[in-house]
Amino acid sequence: MKTNVRRIVLLLACCLFLLPMSNASAEGLFGYAQPLQIPLAGRMSAPQSQAADGHYTIGSASVQEKEAWKYINNDRQKQELFALPLDEELSGLARMKSQDMLANRYFAHTSPTFGSAANMLKSNGYSFLAVGENIARYSSIAKAHAGLMSSAGHRKNILGANWTRVGVGVAVDASGNVYVTQLFAR
């Protein structure tokens, strides 16, 4: 009997080891050498419950993207700047960047997949004169926005008077942390 139980436990342990990394913990997410495989349309919602301290983000990415967009325009309004329209195509590109950072386990303005923000927009046929990019990784959209606003360079993008539109993309990791990309264009 004990031998059969040991075999079952060993078999389960092997199966758990082979599960996709989308089920990995936050601590283990960056400890593996193999890239995380996430389909572009998949794994876009966070856990359905929220910790008592508000640590985890809930809701779909599109809801979170709209929340981030509202934070941008609220701060612009406080500075008496015009609201930036949320550009769906630009948001799709921003979402691709956020998903790429999550899937390829990096956090940088230059993507190993897409290159710079300008390169990514050009290669996807998006027409623009100038582009600015903000990226953040936090436990919530509100914390991500607060972090961006506390950085002079990111704040400058958010409050830039020369931008005419914005795209916001969000990807959510297995722990509910959000990867936010904001693309400002004119």
PDB file of C-alpha atoms in Angstrom:
ATOM      1  CA  MET A   1       0.000   0.000   0.000  1.00  0.00           C
ATOM      2  CA  LYS A   2       2.758   2.474   0.972  1.00  0.00           C
ATOM      3  CA  THR A   3       4.612   1.686  -2.254  1.00  0.00           C
ATOM      4  CA  ASN A   4       1.512   2.488  -4.337  1.00  0.00           C
ATOM      5  CA  VAL A   5       1.000   5.766  -2.464  1.00  0.00           C
ATOM      6  CA  ARG A   6       4.642   6.700  -3.057  1.00  0.00           C
ATOM      7  CA  ARG A   7       4.264   5.952  -6.773  1.00  0.00           C
ATOM      8  CA  ILE A   8       1.130   8.092  -6.981  1.00  0.00           C
ATOM      9  CA  VAL A   9       2.813  10.971  -5.123  1.00  0.00           C
ATOM     10  CA  LEU A  10       5.847  10.713  -7.391  1.00  0.00           C
ATOM     11  CA  LEU A  11       3.631  10.639 -10.481  1.00  0.00           C
ATOM     12  CA  LEU A  12       1.687  13.701  -9.282  1.00  0.00           C
ATOM     13  CA  ALA A  13       4.912  15.544  -8.519  1.00  0.00           C
ATOM     14  CA  CYS A  14       6.169  14.833 -12.047  1.00  0.00           C
ATOM     15  CA  CYS A  15       2.870  16.022 -13.544  1.00  0.00           C
ATOM     16  CA  LEU A  16       2.941  19.228 -11.516  1.00  0.00           C
ATOM     17  CA  PHE A  17       6.489  19.905 -12.687  1.00  0.00           C
ATOM     18  CA  LEU A  18       5.354  19.615 -16.304  1.00  0.00           C
ATOM     19  CA  LEU A  19       2.358  21.978 -15.970  1.00  0.00           C
ATOM     20  CA  PRO A  20       2.562  25.260 -17.914  1.00  0.00           C
ATOM     21  CA  MET A  21       4.250  28.063 -16.016  1.00  0.00           C
ATOM     22  CA  SER A  22       1.094  30.185 -16.090  1.00  0.00           C
ATOM     23  CA  ASN A  23       0.296  28.342 -12.855  1.00  0.00           C
ATOM     24  CA  ALA A  24       3.643  29.236 -11.239  1.00  0.00           C
ATOM     25  CA  SER A  25       3.899  31.377  -8.159  1.00  0.00           C
ATOM     26  CA  ALA A  26       5.182  34.961  -8.313  1.00  0.00           C
ATOM     27  CA  GLU A  27       8.402  33.889  -6.606  1.00  0.00           C
ATOM     28  CA  GLY A  28       8.978  31.114  -9.146  1.00  0.00           C
ATOM     29  CA  LEU A  29       7.910  32.998 -12.247  1.00  0.00           C
ATOM     30  CA  PHE A  30      11.366  34.350 -13.066  1.00  0.00           C
ATOM     31  CA  GLY A  31      13.334  31.340 -11.880  1.00  0.00           C
ATOM     32  CA  TYR A  32      12.848  29.142 -14.963  1.00  0.00           C
ATOM     33  CA  ALA A  33      15.027  29.144 -18.049  1.00  0.00           C
ATOM     34  CA  GLN A  34      12.265  28.194 -20.477  1.00  0.00           C
ATOM     35  CA  PRO A  35       9.983  31.014 -21.748  1.00  0.00           C
ATOM     36  CA  LEU A  36       6.419  31.182 -20.507  1.00  0.00           C
ATOM     37  CA  GLN A  37       4.029  30.301 -23.311  1.00  0.00           C
ATOM     38  CA  ILE A  38       0.972  32.579 -23.275  1.00  0.00           C
ATOM     39  CA  PRO A  39      -1.309  32.984 -26.273  1.00  0.00           C
ATOM     40  CA  LEU A  40      -1.952  36.625 -27.134  1.00  0.00           C
ATOM     41  CA  ALA A  41      -5.662  36.299 -26.435  1.00  0.00           C
ATOM     42  CA  GLY A  42      -5.277  34.131 -23.343  1.00  0.00           C
ATOM     43  CA  ARG A  43      -4.585  34.622 -19.625  1.00  0.00           C
ATOM     44  CA  MET A  44      -5.913  38.142 -19.579  1.00  0.00           C
ATOM     45  CA  SER A  45      -7.910  38.021 -16.377  1.00  0.00           C
ATOM     46  CA  ALA A  46      -6.625  38.031 -12.848  1.00  0.00           C
ATOM     47  CA  PRO A  47      -7.833  35.981  -9.913  1.00  0.00           C
ATOM     48  CA  GLN A  48     -11.491  36.505  -9.134  1.00  0.00           C
ATOM     49  CA  SER A  49     -10.935  37.394  -5.493  1.00  0.00           C
ATOM     50  CA  GLN A  50      -9.122  40.299  -3.968  1.00  0.00           C
ATOM     51  CA  ALA A  51      -6.889  40.164  -0.910  1.00  0.00           C
ATOM     52  CA  ALA A  52      -8.036  42.169   2.100  1.00  0.00           C
ATOM     53  CA  ASP A  53      -5.267  44.696   1.550  1.00  0.00           C
ATOM     54  CA  GLY A  54      -6.279  45.194  -2.099  1.00  0.00           C
ATOM     55  CA  HIS A  55      -3.020  43.615  -3.317  1.00  0.00           C
ATOM     56  CA  TYR A  56      -4.507  41.643  -6.211  1.00  0.00           C
ATOM     57  CA  THR A  57      -6.167  43.224  -9.195  1.00  0.00           C
ATOM     58  CA  ILE A  58      -9.523  41.899 -10.342  1.00  0.00           C
ATOM     59  CA  GLY A  59     -11.399  42.186 -13.586  1.00  0.00           C
ATOM     60  CA  SER A  60     -10.568  41.779 -17.244  1.00  0.00           C
ATOM     61  CA  ALA A  61      -7.682  43.509 -18.948  1.00  0.00           C
ATOM     62  CA  SER A  62      -9.993  45.736 -20.979  1.00  0.00           C
ATOM     63  CA  VAL A  63     -11.568  47.023 -17.761  1.00  0.00           C
ATOM     64  CA  GLN A  64      -8.090  47.586 -16.331  1.00  0.00           C
ATOM     65  CA  GLU A  65      -6.946  49.334 -19.501  1.00  0.00           C
ATOM     66  CA  LYS A  66      -9.900  51.715 -19.276  1.00  0.00           C
ATOM     67  CA  GLU A  67      -9.135  52.303 -15.597  1.00  0.00           C
ATOM     68  CA  ALA A  68      -5.525  53.206 -16.443  1.00  0.00           C
ATOM     69  CA  TRP A  69      -6.749  55.507 -19.237  1.00  0.00           C
ATOM     70  CA  LYS A  70      -9.068  57.287 -16.787  1.00  0.00           C
ATOM     71  CA  TYR A  71      -6.157  57.854 -14.385  1.00  0.00           C
ATOM     72  CA  ILE A  72      -4.154  59.396 -17.233  1.00  0.00           C
ATOM     73  CA  ASN A  73      -6.952  61.789 -18.189  1.00  0.00           C
ATOM     74  CA  ASN A  74      -7.790  62.667 -14.576  1.00  0.00           C
ATOM     75  CA  ASP A  75      -4.224  63.854 -14.068  1.00  0.00           C
ATOM     76  CA  ARG A  76      -4.259  65.677 -17.397  1.00  0.00           C
ATOM     77  CA  GLN A  77      -7.513  67.421 -16.413  1.00  0.00           C
ATOM     78  CA  LYS A  78      -5.946  68.559 -13.108  1.00  0.00           C
ATOM     79  CA  GLN A  79      -3.265  70.286 -15.221  1.00  0.00           C
ATOM     80  CA  GLU A  80      -5.939  71.768 -17.532  1.00  0.00           C
ATOM     81  CA  LEU A  81      -4.802  69.610 -20.438  1.00  0.00           C
ATOM     82  CA  PHE A  82      -7.183  68.045 -22.963  1.00  0.00           C
ATOM     83  CA  ALA A  83      -8.165  64.429 -22.507  1.00  0.00           C
ATOM     84  CA  LEU A  84      -6.410  61.918 -24.743  1.00  0.00           C
ATOM     85  CA  PRO A  85      -8.701  59.591 -26.673  1.00  0.00           C
ATOM     86  CA  LEU A  86      -8.084  55.880 -26.126  1.00  0.00           C
ATOM     87  CA  ASP A  87      -6.909  54.531 -29.481  1.00  0.00           C
ATOM     88  CA  GLU A  88      -7.976  50.883 -29.913  1.00  0.00           C
ATOM     89  CA  GLU A  89      -5.244  50.007 -32.401  1.00  0.00           C
ATOM     90  CA  LEU A  90      -2.568  51.618 -30.226  1.00  0.00           C
ATOM     91  CA  SER A  91      -4.022  49.802 -27.206  1.00  0.00           C
ATOM     92  CA  GLY A  92      -3.699  46.502 -29.074  1.00  0.00           C
ATOM     93  CA  LEU A  93      -0.008  47.235 -29.638  1.00  0.00           C
ATOM     94  CA  ALA A  94       0.449  48.278 -25.995  1.00  0.00           C
ATOM     95  CA  ARG A  95      -1.247  45.032 -24.933  1.00  0.00           C
ATOM     96  CA  MET A  96       1.146  43.070 -27.165  1.00  0.00           C
ATOM     97  CA  LYS A  97       4.089  44.753 -25.415  1.00  0.00           C
ATOM     98  CA  SER A  98       2.714  43.990 -21.932  1.00  0.00           C
ATOM     99  CA  GLN A  99       2.085  40.358 -22.889  1.00  0.00           C
ATOM    100  CA  ASP A 100       5.567  40.144 -24.410  1.00  0.00           C
ATOM    101  CA  MET A 101       7.184  41.391 -21.181  1.00  0.00           C
ATOM    102  CA  LEU A 102       5.238  38.820 -19.179  1.00  0.00           C
ATOM    103  CA  ALA A 103       5.817  35.929 -21.592  1.00  0.00           C
ATOM    104  CA  ASN A 104       9.526  36.615 -22.083  1.00  0.00           C
ATOM    105  CA  ARG A 105      10.209  37.622 -18.483  1.00  0.00           C
ATOM    106  CA  TYR A 106      11.786  41.006 -19.021  1.00  0.00           C
ATOM    107  CA  PHE A 107      10.936  44.537 -18.028  1.00  0.00           C
ATOM    108  CA  ALA A 108      12.414  47.099 -20.407  1.00  0.00           C
ATOM    109  CA  HIS A 109      11.504  49.656 -23.036  1.00  0.00           C
ATOM    110  CA  THR A 110      13.356  47.670 -25.702  1.00  0.00           C
ATOM    111  CA  SER A 111      11.657  44.356 -26.402  1.00  0.00           C
ATOM    112  CA  PRO A 112      13.668  41.339 -27.581  1.00  0.00           C
ATOM    113  CA  THR A 113      10.667  40.603 -29.816  1.00  0.00           C
ATOM    114  CA  PHE A 114       9.582  44.032 -31.100  1.00  0.00           C
ATOM    115  CA  GLY A 115      12.550  46.347 -30.455  1.00  0.00           C
ATOM    116  CA  SER A 116      11.724  49.937 -29.476  1.00  0.00           C
ATOM    117  CA  ALA A 117       8.193  51.320 -29.303  1.00  0.00           C
ATOM    118  CA  ALA A 118       8.784  53.179 -32.576  1.00  0.00           C
ATOM    119  CA  ASN A 119      10.005  49.984 -34.272  1.00  0.00           C
ATOM    120  CA  MET A 120       6.993  48.050 -32.992  1.00  0.00           C
ATOM    121  CA  LEU A 121       4.542  50.654 -34.289  1.00  0.00           C
ATOM    122  CA  LYS A 122       6.268  50.897 -37.690  1.00  0.00           C
ATOM    123  CA  SER A 123       6.455  47.119 -38.165  1.00  0.00           C
ATOM    124  CA  ASN A 124       2.729  46.858 -37.404  1.00  0.00           C
ATOM    125  CA  GLY A 125       1.799  49.599 -39.882  1.00  0.00           C
ATOM    126  CA  TYR A 126       0.732  52.144 -37.266  1.00  0.00           C
ATOM    127  CA  SER A 127       1.044  55.731 -38.521  1.00  0.00           C
ATOM    128  CA  PHE A 128       2.557  58.289 -36.120  1.00  0.00           C
ATOM    129  CA  LEU A 129       4.878  61.297 -35.948  1.00  0.00           C
ATOM    130  CA  ALA A 130       6.207  60.688 -32.427  1.00  0.00           C
ATOM    131  CA  VAL A 131       5.728  58.025 -29.743  1.00  0.00           C
ATOM    132  CA  GLY A 132       6.377  57.885 -26.018  1.00  0.00           C
ATOM    133  CA  GLU A 133       6.207  54.747 -23.899  1.00  0.00           C
ATOM    134  CA  ASN A 134       5.578  54.176 -20.197  1.00  0.00           C
ATOM    135  CA  ILE A 135       5.831  50.718 -18.653  1.00  0.00           C
ATOM    136  CA  ALA A 136       5.028  49.610 -15.117  1.00  0.00           C
ATOM    137  CA  ARG A 137       4.690  46.385 -13.124  1.00  0.00           C
ATOM    138  CA  TYR A 138       2.716  46.643  -9.904  1.00  0.00           C
ATOM    139  CA  SER A 139       0.070  44.842  -7.881  1.00  0.00           C
ATOM    140  CA  SER A 140      -2.708  47.126  -9.155  1.00  0.00           C
ATOM    141  CA  ILE A 141      -3.524  49.679 -11.823  1.00  0.00           C
ATOM    142  CA  ALA A 142      -3.758  52.433  -9.176  1.00  0.00           C
ATOM    143  CA  LYS A 143      -0.287  51.600  -7.831  1.00  0.00           C
ATOM    144  CA  ALA A 144       1.123  51.426 -11.356  1.00  0.00           C
ATOM    145  CA  HIS A 145      -0.245  54.873 -12.159  1.00  0.00           C
ATOM    146  CA  ALA A 146       1.018  56.341  -8.871  1.00  0.00           C
ATOM    147  CA  GLY A 147       4.463  54.908  -9.616  1.00  0.00           C
ATOM    148  CA  LEU A 148       4.489  56.388 -13.115  1.00  0.00           C
ATOM    149  CA  MET A 149       3.377  59.791 -11.846  1.00  0.00           C
ATOM    150  CA  SER A 150       6.175  59.807  -9.258  1.00  0.00           C
ATOM    151  CA  SER A 151       8.787  59.451 -12.012  1.00  0.00           C
ATOM    152  CA  ALA A 152       9.677  62.685 -13.856  1.00  0.00           C
ATOM    153  CA  GLY A 153      10.094  61.043 -17.286  1.00  0.00           C
ATOM    154  CA  HIS A 154       6.906  59.011 -17.096  1.00  0.00           C
ATOM    155  CA  ARG A 155       4.974  61.955 -15.687  1.00  0.00           C
ATOM    156  CA  LYS A 156       6.190  64.032 -18.637  1.00  0.00           C
ATOM    157  CA  ASN A 157       4.663  61.498 -21.041  1.00  0.00           C
ATOM    158  CA  ILE A 158       1.351  61.412 -19.154  1.00  0.00           C
ATOM    159  CA  LEU A 159       1.125  65.208 -19.048  1.00  0.00           C
ATOM    160  CA  GLY A 160       2.623  65.856 -22.485  1.00  0.00           C
ATOM    161  CA  ALA A 161       0.715  68.558 -24.362  1.00  0.00           C
ATOM    162  CA  ASN A 162       1.920  67.328 -27.767  1.00  0.00           C
ATOM    163  CA  TRP A 163       0.323  63.883 -27.636  1.00  0.00           C
ATOM    164  CA  THR A 164      -2.943  63.420 -29.522  1.00  0.00           C
ATOM    165  CA  ARG A 165      -3.885  59.865 -28.471  1.00  0.00           C
ATOM    166  CA  VAL A 166      -2.935  57.071 -26.117  1.00  0.00           C
ATOM    167  CA  GLY A 167      -3.047  53.290 -26.096  1.00  0.00           C
ATOM    168  CA  VAL A 168      -3.019  51.285 -22.891  1.00  0.00           C
ATOM    169  CA  GLY A 169      -2.247  47.579 -22.651  1.00  0.00           C
ATOM    170  CA  VAL A 170      -2.374  45.354 -19.592  1.00  0.00           C
ATOM    171  CA  ALA A 171      -1.226  41.777 -19.010  1.00  0.00           C
ATOM    172  CA  VAL A 172      -1.774  40.009 -15.710  1.00  0.00           C
ATOM    173  CA  ASP A 173       0.563  37.413 -14.221  1.00  0.00           C
ATOM    174  CA  ALA A 174      -0.497  34.357 -12.223  1.00  0.00           C
ATOM    175  CA  SER A 175      -0.258  36.334  -8.957  1.00  0.00           C
ATOM    176  CA  GLY A 176      -2.478  39.144 -10.210  1.00  0.00           C
ATOM    177  CA  ASN A 177       0.321  41.651 -10.791  1.00  0.00           C
ATOM    178  CA  VAL A 178      -0.282  43.921 -13.764  1.00  0.00           C
ATOM    179  CA  TYR A 179       2.159  44.749 -16.536  1.00  0.00           C
ATOM    180  CA  VAL A 180       1.030  48.114 -17.908  1.00  0.00           C
ATOM    181  CA  THR A 181       2.202  49.658 -21.166  1.00  0.00           C
ATOM    182  CA  GLN A 182       1.111  53.166 -22.145  1.00  0.00           C
ATOM    183  CA  LEU A 183       1.876  54.313 -25.700  1.00  0.00           C
ATOM    184  CA  PHE A 184       1.449  58.037 -26.386  1.00  0.00           C
ATOM    185  CA  ALA A 185       1.391  59.139 -30.007  1.00  0.00           C
ATOM    186  CA  ARG A 186       0.825  62.066 -32.297  1.00  0.00           C
TER     187      ARG A 186
END
